[in-house]
Amino acid sequence: MAGIGYTPACGKKRGGVESIALVPAGHITNVEFEDGKCIAITLDEGAEFSGFTLREGEACYTEESASGPGPALIVHTLVFALEMMDGASASVVEALCRNSMDGLVAVVSLADGTRLMAGCSPRFGTAYPLRVGEVSSTSGRKAGDTPQRKLVLVSRDTQPACELAPSVAI
């Protein structure tokens, strides 16, 4: 397999998700890609991404590849938690579930500064957006535990999430 190789970048690696931004897929009017990177996103007038700043260790983004008949399928999974089990978090979950019916696109900001877009790809656009796959709530087990609502958003595509160019404002 000539020409295939990988050299890791130097320096300390940082994992984890710092923040996410979500928008209903139907509000995206245009996405431009160049060399596999998203270089521009245009939304409907008045539409905007809803940002979620997360505490360390409360979010995770994964891509899992599964092969079978046809092209390899990549399952994109975004898991994040909202603190508290109160009316405010219930309203957010309700709105996400409602918007998830038509699909969501996420910009996932990783701790190392990389921003990935899930639910929109160069090949399919927003045809395979993220949808709510699971919602769970917990009071915690001990007095020091934080009550929270956990959301799992899932999308299936044939490509990994694309990186956003630094010039793309969210």
Backbone as CSV, one residue per row, in Angstrom:
resi,resn,N_x,N_y,N_z,CA_x,CA_y,CA_z,C_x,C_y,C_z
1,MET,0.845,-1.173,0.000,0.000,0.000,0.000,0.887,1.231,0.000
2,ALA,1.542,1.416,-1.083,2.451,2.556,-1.220,1.675,3.865,-1.131
3,GLY,2.299,4.852,-0.517,1.689,6.178,-0.433,0.754,6.360,0.733
4,ILE,0.589,5.319,1.557,-0.289,5.445,2.714,0.567,5.447,3.960
5,GLY,0.392,6.431,4.790,1.154,6.509,6.025,0.539,7.524,6.959
6,TYR,1.074,7.556,8.181,0.550,8.493,9.173,1.674,8.864,10.117
7,THR,1.825,10.131,10.350,2.784,10.630,11.325,2.031,11.530,12.290
8,PRO,1.992,11.178,13.576,1.253,12.011,14.527,1.908,13.376,14.700
9,ALA,1.091,14.371,14.974,1.604,15.722,15.240,2.353,15.724,16.556
10,CYS,3.356,16.561,16.644,4.142,16.674,17.877,3.367,17.477,18.916
11,GLY,3.743,17.317,20.144,3.137,18.102,21.209,2.143,17.289,22.014
12,LYS,1.703,17.875,23.112,0.755,17.221,24.006,-0.630,17.183,23.365
13,LYS,-1.277,16.064,23.486,-2.616,15.894,22.932,-3.648,16.176,24.012
14,ARG,-4.752,16.810,23.612,-5.845,17.083,24.536,-7.115,16.491,23.951
15,GLY,-7.794,15.675,24.711,-9.044,15.091,24.251,-10.233,15.786,24.883
16,GLY,-11.399,15.440,24.413,-12.620,15.968,24.997,-13.305,17.010,24.135
17,VAL,-14.537,17.283,24.481,-15.364,18.261,23.785,-15.526,19.479,24.685
18,GLU,-15.227,20.660,24.155,-15.389,21.891,24.934,-16.774,22.493,24.776
19,SER,-17.287,22.477,23.544,-18.619,23.049,23.320,-19.220,22.447,22.062
20,ILE,-20.526,22.598,21.970,-21.225,22.195,20.746,-22.170,23.316,20.356
21,ALA,-22.478,23.373,19.075,-23.454,24.331,18.562,-24.369,23.543,17.629
22,LEU,-25.667,23.711,17.797,-26.653,22.958,17.022,-27.558,23.897,16.233
23,VAL,-27.961,23.443,15.050,-28.931,24.173,14.243,-29.799,23.126,13.527
24,PRO,-31.100,23.381,13.383,-31.926,22.465,12.599,-31.388,22.389,11.163
25,ALA,-31.284,21.182,10.638,-30.720,20.975,9.303,-31.466,21.774,8.241
26,GLY,-32.775,21.950,8.412,-33.579,22.690,7.442,-33.254,24.172,7.364
27,HIS,-32.537,24.691,8.359,-32.158,26.111,8.348,-30.846,26.370,7.610
28,ILE,-30.183,25.303,7.171,-28.946,25.465,6.403,-29.314,25.569,4.931
29,THR,-28.962,26.696,4.318,-29.295,26.904,2.901,-28.141,26.542,1.982
30,ASN,-26.906,26.597,2.498,-25.761,26.272,1.653,-24.553,25.953,2.531
31,VAL,-23.785,24.963,2.091,-22.524,24.629,2.733,-21.498,24.454,1.624
32,GLU,-20.355,25.086,1.784,-19.286,24.964,0.790,-18.139,24.162,1.380
33,PHE,-17.606,23.245,0.562,-16.502,22.398,0.984,-15.333,22.586,0.026
34,GLU,-14.139,22.473,0.582,-12.927,22.529,-0.230,-11.902,21.599,0.408
35,ASP,-11.403,20.658,-0.369,-10.414,19.689,0.131,-10.901,18.989,1.397
36,GLY,-12.184,18.640,1.441,-12.739,17.918,2.575,-13.048,18.765,3.794
37,LYS,-12.769,20.064,3.741,-13.076,20.962,4.861,-14.272,21.831,4.516
38,CYS,-15.056,22.156,5.536,-16.155,23.103,5.363,-15.556,24.503,5.407
39,ILE,-15.787,25.266,4.330,-15.213,26.615,4.281,-16.280,27.709,4.413
40,ALA,-17.571,27.339,4.342,-18.642,28.331,4.509,-19.959,27.635,4.819
41,ILE,-20.741,28.248,5.709,-22.087,27.770,6.035,-23.020,28.977,5.948
42,THR,-24.117,28.814,5.196,-25.122,29.875,5.092,-26.420,29.363,5.699
43,LEU,-27.000,30.160,6.595,-28.261,29.803,7.253,-29.387,30.683,6.732
44,ASP,-30.636,30.213,6.930,-31.806,31.046,6.653,-31.678,32.353,7.417
45,GLU,-32.295,33.406,6.887,-32.283,34.692,7.576,-32.916,34.533,8.955
46,GLY,-32.245,35.031,9.968,-32.733,34.948,11.344,-32.362,33.667,12.068
47,ALA,-31.894,32.658,11.347,-31.504,31.396,11.991,-30.097,31.526,12.553
48,GLU,-29.833,30.794,13.621,-28.498,30.793,14.196,-28.253,29.483,14.929
49,PHE,-26.988,29.187,15.130,-26.614,28.016,15.913,-26.908,28.297,17.382
50,SER,-27.388,27.279,18.108,-27.578,27.373,19.559,-26.374,26.737,20.214
51,GLY,-25.662,27.519,21.027,-24.426,27.042,21.636,-24.645,26.419,22.997
52,PHE,-23.853,25.399,23.274,-23.870,24.719,24.563,-22.436,24.642,25.057
53,THR,-22.128,25.364,26.128,-20.816,25.253,26.747,-20.908,24.135,27.770
54,LEU,-19.956,23.240,27.740,-20.043,22.031,28.546,-18.919,21.971,29.562
55,ARG,-19.195,21.336,30.682,-18.147,21.112,31.669,-17.288,19.945,31.206
56,GLU,-16.040,19.952,31.646,-15.108,18.903,31.250,-15.663,17.528,31.602
57,GLY,-15.551,16.621,30.676,-15.982,15.249,30.904,-17.468,15.012,30.717
58,GLU,-18.234,16.012,30.256,-19.684,15.832,30.122,-20.150,15.690,28.686
59,ALA,-19.199,15.554,27.747,-19.583,15.366,26.350,-18.556,14.504,25.650
60,CYS,-19.016,13.820,24.613,-18.131,12.956,23.850,-18.677,12.847,22.423
61,TYR,-17.772,12.881,21.458,-18.152,12.663,20.055,-17.383,11.450,19.558
62,THR,-18.097,10.508,18.930,-17.442,9.313,18.401,-17.909,9.037,16.979
63,GLU,-17.035,8.369,16.243,-17.362,7.852,14.917,-16.986,6.380,14.909
64,GLU,-17.930,5.543,14.544,-17.676,4.111,14.466,-18.009,3.644,13.067
65,SER,-17.107,2.864,12.493,-17.297,2.370,11.134,-17.803,0.942,11.181
66,ALA,-18.792,0.666,10.355,-19.342,-0.680,10.246,-19.390,-1.045,8.766
67,SER,-18.886,-2.211,8.449,-18.922,-2.618,7.041,-19.968,-3.706,6.857
68,GLY,-20.411,-3.838,5.656,-21.418,-4.818,5.283,-21.594,-4.705,3.793
69,PRO,-22.720,-5.144,3.289,-22.929,-4.965,1.857,-23.003,-3.472,1.524
70,GLY,-22.332,-3.058,0.497,-22.330,-1.647,0.119,-21.182,-0.916,0.779
71,PRO,-21.221,0.411,0.724,-20.122,1.198,1.296,-20.099,1.111,2.818
72,ALA,-18.932,1.356,3.382,-18.797,1.368,4.843,-19.707,2.451,5.412
73,LEU,-20.325,2.153,6.499,-21.233,3.086,7.157,-20.546,3.634,8.395
74,ILE,-20.590,4.950,8.574,-20.014,5.570,9.764,-21.150,6.095,10.628
75,VAL,-21.162,5.639,11.865,-22.167,6.085,12.830,-21.544,7.202,13.658
76,HIS,-22.124,8.394,13.562,-21.679,9.564,14.315,-22.537,9.654,15.575
77,THR,-21.900,9.752,16.734,-22.638,9.827,17.992,-22.107,10.991,18.822
78,LEU,-23.006,11.875,19.218,-22.674,13.007,20.071,-23.458,12.848,21.370
79,VAL,-22.749,12.734,22.472,-23.365,12.557,23.790,-23.005,13.773,24.637
80,PHE,-24.016,14.394,25.243,-23.733,15.514,26.139,-24.785,15.580,27.232
81,ALA,-24.423,16.255,28.316,-25.312,16.341,29.479,-25.645,17.788,29.793
82,LEU,-26.876,17.994,30.198,-27.321,19.282,30.727,-27.457,19.105,32.227
83,GLU,-26.857,20.011,32.979,-26.958,19.905,34.429,-28.383,20.180,34.881
84,MET,-28.735,19.536,35.941,-30.019,19.703,36.610,-31.148,18.992,35.860
85,MET,-32.147,18.651,36.608,-33.363,18.060,36.066,-34.493,19.032,36.370
86,ASP,-34.375,20.237,35.828,-35.365,21.268,36.121,-36.151,21.627,34.864
87,GLY,-37.017,22.605,35.001,-37.851,23.027,33.884,-37.051,23.570,32.717
88,ALA,-35.957,24.276,32.999,-35.145,24.845,31.921,-34.514,23.749,31.083
89,SER,-33.936,22.739,31.732,-33.321,21.663,30.955,-34.388,20.829,30.247
90,ALA,-35.560,20.686,30.854,-36.651,19.955,30.205,-37.094,20.674,28.937
91,SER,-37.136,22.007,28.971,-37.519,22.786,27.786,-36.497,22.630,26.669
92,VAL,-35.211,22.606,27.030,-34.157,22.422,26.028,-34.283,21.046,25.388
93,VAL,-34.479,20.021,26.204,-34.619,18.659,25.684,-35.835,18.562,24.773
94,GLU,-36.941,19.155,25.185,-38.154,19.134,24.367,-37.915,19.804,23.016
95,ALA,-37.245,20.959,23.019,-36.954,21.664,21.763,-36.013,20.856,20.877
96,LEU,-34.999,20.231,21.462,-34.081,19.408,20.671,-34.796,18.205,20.060
97,CYS,-35.662,17.578,20.833,-36.426,16.435,20.307,-37.346,16.874,19.169
98,ARG,-37.997,18.007,19.328,-38.894,18.521,18.290,-38.106,18.830,17.014
99,ASN,-36.969,19.534,17.151,-36.153,19.876,15.979,-35.448,18.666,15.393
100,SER,-35.230,17.659,16.208,-34.547,16.457,15.760,-35.371,15.675,14.738
101,MET,-36.681,15.872,14.738,-37.517,15.150,13.777,-37.095,15.464,12.346
102,ASP,-36.733,16.703,12.090,-36.233,17.094,10.772,-34.716,17.032,10.716
103,GLY,-34.070,16.790,11.835,-32.633,16.621,11.883,-31.901,17.852,12.374
104,LEU,-30.723,17.615,12.927,-29.865,18.665,13.460,-28.467,18.544,12.873
105,VAL,-27.797,19.656,12.761,-26.388,19.687,12.378,-25.635,20.255,13.574
106,ALA,-24.521,19.629,13.925,-23.729,20.056,15.077,-22.337,20.486,14.652
107,VAL,-21.869,21.545,15.279,-20.455,21.898,15.211,-19.901,21.529,16.580
108,VAL,-18.954,20.597,16.576,-18.371,20.077,17.797,-16.973,20.667,17.938
109,SER,-16.773,21.469,18.982,-15.466,22.085,19.241,-14.700,21.212,20.219
110,LEU,-13.605,20.651,19.746,-12.795,19.768,20.571,-11.799,20.573,21.398
111,ALA,-11.308,19.967,22.453,-10.385,20.650,23.364,-9.082,21.059,22.680
112,ASP,-8.697,20.365,21.603,-7.452,20.716,20.914,-7.625,21.846,19.905
113,GLY,-8.863,22.411,19.828,-9.127,23.525,18.919,-9.763,23.125,17.606
114,THR,-9.788,21.851,17.292,-10.429,21.364,16.072,-11.936,21.515,16.187
115,ARG,-12.579,21.924,15.095,-14.048,21.984,15.049,-14.527,21.040,13.960
116,LEU,-15.433,20.140,14.323,-15.985,19.175,13.388,-17.461,19.450,13.161
117,MET,-17.945,19.131,11.947,-19.364,19.283,11.652,-19.956,17.890,11.458
118,ALA,-20.949,17.552,12.263,-21.639,16.272,12.185,-23.081,16.518,11.751
119,GLY,-23.603,15.621,10.921,-24.965,15.764,10.421,-25.018,16.454,9.070
120,CYS,-23.874,16.744,8.485,-23.773,17.379,7.172,-22.435,16.948,6.573
121,SER,-22.466,16.429,5.355,-21.228,15.947,4.743,-21.087,16.459,3.308
122,PRO,-19.849,16.466,2.787,-19.651,16.913,1.410,-20.451,16.088,0.401
123,ARG,-20.614,14.802,0.660,-21.299,13.923,-0.294,-22.822,14.053,-0.235
124,PHE,-23.376,14.130,0.977,-24.832,14.089,1.131,-25.449,15.381,1.646
125,GLY,-24.646,16.385,1.955,-25.205,17.610,2.518,-25.891,17.297,3.834
126,THR,-27.121,17.787,4.007,-27.859,17.559,5.257,-28.880,16.425,5.137
127,ALA,-28.680,15.533,4.172,-29.626,14.428,3.973,-29.610,13.419,5.124
128,TYR,-28.491,13.333,5.848,-28.380,12.400,6.972,-27.975,13.158,8.240
129,PRO,-28.902,13.976,8.764,-28.586,14.795,9.944,-28.593,13.972,11.230
130,LEU,-28.175,14.612,12.300,-28.255,14.006,13.625,-29.708,14.001,14.090
131,ARG,-30.055,12.966,14.824,-31.390,12.872,15.424,-31.229,12.393,16.869
132,VAL,-32.170,12.762,17.713,-32.104,12.311,19.099,-32.298,10.800,19.119
133,GLY,-31.303,10.105,19.659,-31.367,8.659,19.765,-31.758,8.198,21.157
134,GLU,-31.453,9.042,22.149,-31.746,8.668,23.534,-31.728,9.905,24.411
135,VAL,-32.619,9.921,25.388,-32.631,10.952,26.421,-32.795,10.226,27.750
136,SER,-31.943,10.559,28.706,-32.093,9.966,30.033,-31.828,11.042,31.075
137,SER,-32.436,10.863,32.226,-32.267,11.806,33.332,-31.867,11.030,34.572
138,THR,-31.024,11.655,35.384,-30.628,11.007,36.626,-30.519,12.044,37.745
139,SER,-30.908,11.613,38.923,-30.785,12.473,40.102,-29.399,12.356,40.710
140,GLY,-28.642,11.346,40.273,-27.372,11.033,40.913,-27.614,10.046,42.036
141,ARG,-26.518,9.458,42.548,-26.656,8.457,43.601,-26.268,8.989,44.977
142,LYS,-25.365,9.984,44.976,-24.863,10.517,46.240,-25.188,12.002,46.331
143,ALA,-25.084,12.538,47.523,-25.384,13.957,47.731,-24.501,14.861,46.877
144,GLY,-23.282,14.454,46.592,-22.365,15.273,45.795,-22.551,15.134,44.297
145,ASP,-23.394,14.215,43.846,-23.628,14.020,42.410,-24.477,15.162,41.849
146,THR,-24.229,15.488,40.581,-24.998,16.534,39.919,-26.151,15.904,39.140
147,PRO,-27.394,16.289,39.439,-28.512,15.811,38.621,-28.324,16.291,37.184
148,GLN,-28.672,15.457,36.217,-28.488,15.860,34.830,-29.398,15.102,33.878
149,ARG,-29.536,15.709,32.688,-30.229,15.074,31.578,-29.173,14.804,30.515
150,LYS,-29.097,13.568,30.054,-28.120,13.182,29.040,-28.838,12.995,27.709
151,LEU,-28.251,13.568,26.657,-28.797,13.421,25.314,-27.793,12.700,24.429
152,VAL,-28.302,11.847,23.558,-27.470,11.154,22.587,-28.046,11.468,21.207
153,LEU,-27.236,12.126,20.369,-27.619,12.433,18.995,-26.848,11.502,18.078
154,VAL,-27.536,10.950,17.066,-26.929,9.945,16.199,-27.220,10.254,14.732
155,SER,-26.220,9.996,13.892,-26.356,10.126,12.441,-25.582,8.990,11.789
156,ARG,-26.028,8.562,10.628,-25.326,7.537,9.858,-25.000,8.107,8.483
157,ASP,-23.746,7.983,8.080,-23.259,8.550,6.825,-22.158,7.626,6.314
158,THR,-21.624,7.908,5.155,-20.516,7.113,4.636,-19.183,7.827,4.785
159,GLN,-19.204,9.000,5.399,-17.978,9.780,5.549,-17.803,10.230,6.996
160,PRO,-16.541,10.394,7.427,-16.313,10.971,8.748,-16.740,12.432,8.769
161,ALA,-16.877,12.988,9.945,-17.220,14.403,10.082,-16.122,15.230,9.427
162,CYS,-16.527,16.317,8.789,-15.523,17.183,8.174,-15.116,18.275,9.152
163,GLU,-13.906,18.749,8.980,-13.387,19.804,9.827,-13.863,21.148,9.281
164,LEU,-14.101,22.102,10.173,-14.447,23.467,9.768,-13.169,24.277,9.659
165,ALA,-13.077,25.044,8.592,-11.949,25.936,8.438,-12.017,26.989,9.544
166,PRO,-10.864,27.490,10.008,-10.853,28.499,11.074,-11.653,29.753,10.722
167,SER,-11.808,30.044,9.439,-12.513,31.255,9.018,-14.033,31.157,9.130
168,VAL,-14.567,29.956,9.358,-16.017,29.770,9.439,-16.510,30.208,10.815
169,ALA,-17.331,31.259,10.829,-17.888,31.769,12.090,-19.176,31.034,12.425
170,ILE,-19.325,30.725,13.690,-20.546,30.047,14.163,-21.242,30.950,15.163
